[in-house]
């Protein structure tokens, strides 16, 4: 397979019906990229600014998403007192997924199937039933 190298340049690529397996992008700006009907299985994205990223109609089974948020103190892109824009998940199949060691303050969950969902080992359905009982007694 031929290797194309671009260094210290500005180019616009129009790539169609191509195999770019095992390619590497390092220190590259890809703002406003449009990617359609692609396979990114096994792709790893590290130290990336994905603000305003939109993923629609994707299969993410087995995905491992970690260390998400603003750059921490000590990182060259850290901005003290910066506030991250909230994330939005809509119409997602997350059954069997795990959320661990995450800041969920201010998170809103609505119109979702919560059967079997637990928080710290406690069934959310049970928590909601107890909440409704206590609320009815007021």
PDB file of C-alpha atoms in Angstrom:
ATOM      1  CA  UNK A   1       0.000   0.000   0.000  1.00  0.00           C
ATOM      2  CA  UNK A   2       1.330   3.435  -0.938  1.00  0.00           C
ATOM      3  CA  UNK A   3       2.133   5.854   1.896  1.00  0.00           C
ATOM      4  CA  UNK A   4       1.272   9.521   1.426  1.00  0.00           C
ATOM      5  CA  UNK A   5       2.959  11.992   3.738  1.00  0.00           C
ATOM      6  CA  UNK A   6       1.796  15.543   4.384  1.00  0.00           C
ATOM      7  CA  UNK A   7       3.840  17.707   6.734  1.00  0.00           C
ATOM      8  CA  UNK A   8       3.561  21.388   7.607  1.00  0.00           C
ATOM      9  CA  UNK A   9       0.880  21.965   4.975  1.00  0.00           C
ATOM     10  CA  UNK A  10      -2.771  22.875   4.600  1.00  0.00           C
ATOM     11  CA  UNK A  11      -4.768  20.522   2.378  1.00  0.00           C
ATOM     12  CA  UNK A  12      -8.413  19.702   1.813  1.00  0.00           C
ATOM     13  CA  UNK A  13      -8.968  16.000   1.178  1.00  0.00           C
ATOM     14  CA  UNK A  14     -11.863  14.487  -0.735  1.00  0.00           C
ATOM     15  CA  UNK A  15     -11.515  10.752  -0.102  1.00  0.00           C
ATOM     16  CA  UNK A  16     -14.074   8.287  -1.494  1.00  0.00           C
ATOM     17  CA  UNK A  17     -14.186   4.492  -1.628  1.00  0.00           C
ATOM     18  CA  UNK A  18     -10.756   4.273  -0.040  1.00  0.00           C
ATOM     19  CA  UNK A  19      -8.975   2.022   2.427  1.00  0.00           C
ATOM     20  CA  UNK A  20      -6.980   4.080   4.939  1.00  0.00           C
ATOM     21  CA  UNK A  21      -6.412   1.265   7.461  1.00  0.00           C
ATOM     22  CA  UNK A  22      -3.500   1.703   9.876  1.00  0.00           C
ATOM     23  CA  UNK A  23      -3.163   5.418   9.073  1.00  0.00           C
ATOM     24  CA  UNK A  24      -1.895   7.848  11.703  1.00  0.00           C
ATOM     25  CA  UNK A  25      -2.940  11.452  12.261  1.00  0.00           C
ATOM     26  CA  UNK A  26      -0.711  13.311  14.706  1.00  0.00           C
ATOM     27  CA  UNK A  27      -1.013  16.985  15.693  1.00  0.00           C
ATOM     28  CA  UNK A  28      -3.668  17.569  13.006  1.00  0.00           C
ATOM     29  CA  UNK A  29      -6.640  19.933  12.828  1.00  0.00           C
ATOM     30  CA  UNK A  30      -9.757  18.204  11.481  1.00  0.00           C
ATOM     31  CA  UNK A  31     -12.363  20.848  12.320  1.00  0.00           C
ATOM     32  CA  UNK A  32     -15.753  20.466  10.626  1.00  0.00           C
ATOM     33  CA  UNK A  33     -14.863  17.040   9.207  1.00  0.00           C
ATOM     34  CA  UNK A  34     -17.762  15.015   7.859  1.00  0.00           C
ATOM     35  CA  UNK A  35     -17.396  11.255   8.080  1.00  0.00           C
ATOM     36  CA  UNK A  36     -20.186   9.117   6.597  1.00  0.00           C
ATOM     37  CA  UNK A  37     -20.599   5.338   6.226  1.00  0.00           C
ATOM     38  CA  UNK A  38     -17.209   4.488   7.727  1.00  0.00           C
ATOM     39  CA  UNK A  39     -15.797   1.711   9.846  1.00  0.00           C
ATOM     40  CA  UNK A  40     -13.755   3.017  12.761  1.00  0.00           C
ATOM     41  CA  UNK A  41     -13.594  -0.286  14.668  1.00  0.00           C
ATOM     42  CA  UNK A  42     -10.457  -0.392  16.803  1.00  0.00           C
ATOM     43  CA  UNK A  43      -9.861   3.346  16.441  1.00  0.00           C
ATOM     44  CA  UNK A  44      -8.274   5.097  19.422  1.00  0.00           C
ATOM     45  CA  UNK A  45      -8.617   8.846  19.938  1.00  0.00           C
ATOM     46  CA  UNK A  46      -6.422  10.373  22.650  1.00  0.00           C
ATOM     47  CA  UNK A  47      -5.839  13.938  23.851  1.00  0.00           C
ATOM     48  CA  UNK A  48      -8.528  15.281  21.494  1.00  0.00           C
ATOM     49  CA  UNK A  49     -10.875  18.249  21.576  1.00  0.00           C
ATOM     50  CA  UNK A  50     -14.194  16.767  20.441  1.00  0.00           C
ATOM     51  CA  UNK A  51     -16.360  19.715  21.525  1.00  0.00           C
ATOM     52  CA  UNK A  52     -19.662  19.838  19.659  1.00  0.00           C
ATOM     53  CA  UNK A  53     -19.025  16.366  18.206  1.00  0.00           C
ATOM     54  CA  UNK A  54     -22.223  14.751  16.951  1.00  0.00           C
ATOM     55  CA  UNK A  55     -22.476  10.991  16.501  1.00  0.00           C
ATOM     56  CA  UNK A  56     -25.711   9.767  14.893  1.00  0.00           C
ATOM     57  CA  UNK A  57     -26.630   6.221  13.950  1.00  0.00           C
ATOM     58  CA  UNK A  58     -23.428   4.652  15.295  1.00  0.00           C
ATOM     59  CA  UNK A  59     -22.819   1.216  16.801  1.00  0.00           C
ATOM     60  CA  UNK A  60     -20.637   1.719  19.897  1.00  0.00           C
ATOM     61  CA  UNK A  61     -20.803  -1.786  21.413  1.00  0.00           C
ATOM     62  CA  UNK A  62     -17.679  -2.436  23.458  1.00  0.00           C
ATOM     63  CA  UNK A  63     -16.634   1.221  23.381  1.00  0.00           C
ATOM     64  CA  UNK A  64     -14.514   2.381  26.309  1.00  0.00           C
ATOM     65  CA  UNK A  65     -14.929   6.086  27.008  1.00  0.00           C
ATOM     66  CA  UNK A  66     -12.783   7.497  29.806  1.00  0.00           C
ATOM     67  CA  UNK A  67     -11.109  10.646  31.104  1.00  0.00           C
ATOM     68  CA  UNK A  68     -13.726  12.863  29.446  1.00  0.00           C
ATOM     69  CA  UNK A  69     -13.926  16.516  30.391  1.00  0.00           C
ATOM     70  CA  UNK A  70     -11.890  19.673  30.341  1.00  0.00           C
ATOM     71  CA  UNK A  71      -8.097  19.386  30.515  1.00  0.00           C
ATOM     72  CA  UNK A  72      -7.025  18.910  34.155  1.00  0.00           C
ATOM     73  CA  UNK A  73      -4.724  21.235  36.039  1.00  0.00           C
ATOM     74  CA  UNK A  74      -1.174  20.761  34.779  1.00  0.00           C
ATOM     75  CA  UNK A  75      -2.306  20.053  31.206  1.00  0.00           C
ATOM     76  CA  UNK A  76      -1.067  22.679  28.689  1.00  0.00           C
ATOM     77  CA  UNK A  77      -4.676  23.416  27.613  1.00  0.00           C
ATOM     78  CA  UNK A  78      -6.041  23.736  31.165  1.00  0.00           C
ATOM     79  CA  UNK A  79      -8.178  26.851  31.717  1.00  0.00           C
ATOM     80  CA  UNK A  80      -8.846  27.595  35.399  1.00  0.00           C
ATOM     81  CA  UNK A  81     -12.564  27.934  36.290  1.00  0.00           C
ATOM     82  CA  UNK A  82     -13.667  26.836  32.802  1.00  0.00           C
ATOM     83  CA  UNK A  83     -17.007  25.008  32.657  1.00  0.00           C
ATOM     84  CA  UNK A  84     -17.561  22.157  30.209  1.00  0.00           C
ATOM     85  CA  UNK A  85     -20.601  22.239  27.956  1.00  0.00           C
ATOM     86  CA  UNK A  86     -23.039  19.501  28.975  1.00  0.00           C
ATOM     87  CA  UNK A  87     -23.243  16.250  27.000  1.00  0.00           C
ATOM     88  CA  UNK A  88     -26.524  14.986  25.578  1.00  0.00           C
ATOM     89  CA  UNK A  89     -27.509  11.369  24.965  1.00  0.00           C
ATOM     90  CA  UNK A  90     -30.766  10.768  23.069  1.00  0.00           C
ATOM     91  CA  UNK A  91     -32.374   7.523  21.967  1.00  0.00           C
ATOM     92  CA  UNK A  92     -29.334   5.477  23.041  1.00  0.00           C
ATOM     93  CA  UNK A  93     -29.283   1.787  23.895  1.00  0.00           C
ATOM     94  CA  UNK A  94     -27.111   1.666  27.017  1.00  0.00           C
ATOM     95  CA  UNK A  95     -28.420  -1.575  28.573  1.00  0.00           C
ATOM     96  CA  UNK A  96     -25.714  -3.339  30.586  1.00  0.00           C
ATOM     97  CA  UNK A  97     -23.404  -0.315  30.451  1.00  0.00           C
ATOM     98  CA  UNK A  98     -21.381   0.882  33.454  1.00  0.00           C
ATOM     99  CA  UNK A  99     -20.807   4.442  34.595  1.00  0.00           C
ATOM    100  CA  UNK A 100     -18.006   4.589  37.169  1.00  0.00           C
ATOM    101  CA  UNK A 101     -16.203   7.380  38.999  1.00  0.00           C
ATOM    102  CA  UNK A 102     -18.078  10.103  37.073  1.00  0.00           C
ATOM    103  CA  UNK A 103     -19.319  13.506  38.127  1.00  0.00           C
ATOM    104  CA  UNK A 104     -23.047  13.296  37.422  1.00  0.00           C
ATOM    105  CA  UNK A 105     -24.034  16.478  39.278  1.00  0.00           C
ATOM    106  CA  UNK A 106     -26.940  18.194  37.574  1.00  0.00           C
ATOM    107  CA  UNK A 107     -27.597  15.224  35.254  1.00  0.00           C
ATOM    108  CA  UNK A 108     -31.222  14.877  34.145  1.00  0.00           C
ATOM    109  CA  UNK A 109     -32.676  11.488  33.168  1.00  0.00           C
ATOM    110  CA  UNK A 110     -36.168  11.487  31.661  1.00  0.00           C
ATOM    111  CA  UNK A 111     -38.418   9.174  29.613  1.00  0.00           C
ATOM    112  CA  UNK A 112     -35.967   6.266  30.080  1.00  0.00           C
ATOM    113  CA  UNK A 113     -36.417   2.578  30.869  1.00  0.00           C
ATOM    114  CA  UNK A 114     -34.754   2.258  34.288  1.00  0.00           C
ATOM    115  CA  UNK A 115     -35.572  -1.424  34.963  1.00  0.00           C
ATOM    116  CA  UNK A 116     -32.604  -3.104  36.588  1.00  0.00           C
ATOM    117  CA  UNK A 117     -30.624   0.151  36.820  1.00  0.00           C
ATOM    118  CA  UNK A 118     -28.763   0.580  40.100  1.00  0.00           C
ATOM    119  CA  UNK A 119     -26.983   3.425  41.826  1.00  0.00           C
ATOM    120  CA  UNK A 120     -24.380   2.224  44.308  1.00  0.00           C
ATOM    121  CA  UNK A 121     -26.046  -1.213  44.239  1.00  0.00           C
ATOM    122  CA  UNK A 122     -29.572   0.089  44.955  1.00  0.00           C
ATOM    123  CA  UNK A 123     -32.301  -0.409  42.341  1.00  0.00           C
ATOM    124  CA  UNK A 124     -33.420   2.980  41.027  1.00  0.00           C
ATOM    125  CA  UNK A 125     -37.001   1.701  40.698  1.00  0.00           C
ATOM    126  CA  UNK A 126     -37.002   0.975  44.454  1.00  0.00           C
ATOM    127  CA  UNK A 127     -35.594   4.431  45.196  1.00  0.00           C
ATOM    128  CA  UNK A 128     -38.308   6.059  43.084  1.00  0.00           C
ATOM    129  CA  UNK A 129     -41.061   4.007  44.792  1.00  0.00           C
ATOM    130  CA  UNK A 130     -39.825   5.118  48.229  1.00  0.00           C
ATOM    131  CA  UNK A 131     -39.616   8.712  47.002  1.00  0.00           C
ATOM    132  CA  UNK A 132     -43.218   8.572  45.739  1.00  0.00           C
ATOM    133  CA  UNK A 133     -44.395   7.080  49.079  1.00  0.00           C
ATOM    134  CA  UNK A 134     -42.667   9.832  51.053  1.00  0.00           C
ATOM    135  CA  UNK A 135     -44.038  12.488  48.716  1.00  0.00           C
ATOM    136  CA  UNK A 136     -47.595  11.141  49.067  1.00  0.00           C
ATOM    137  CA  UNK A 137     -47.366  11.432  52.893  1.00  0.00           C
ATOM    138  CA  UNK A 138     -46.703  15.173  52.744  1.00  0.00           C
TER     139      UNK A 138
END
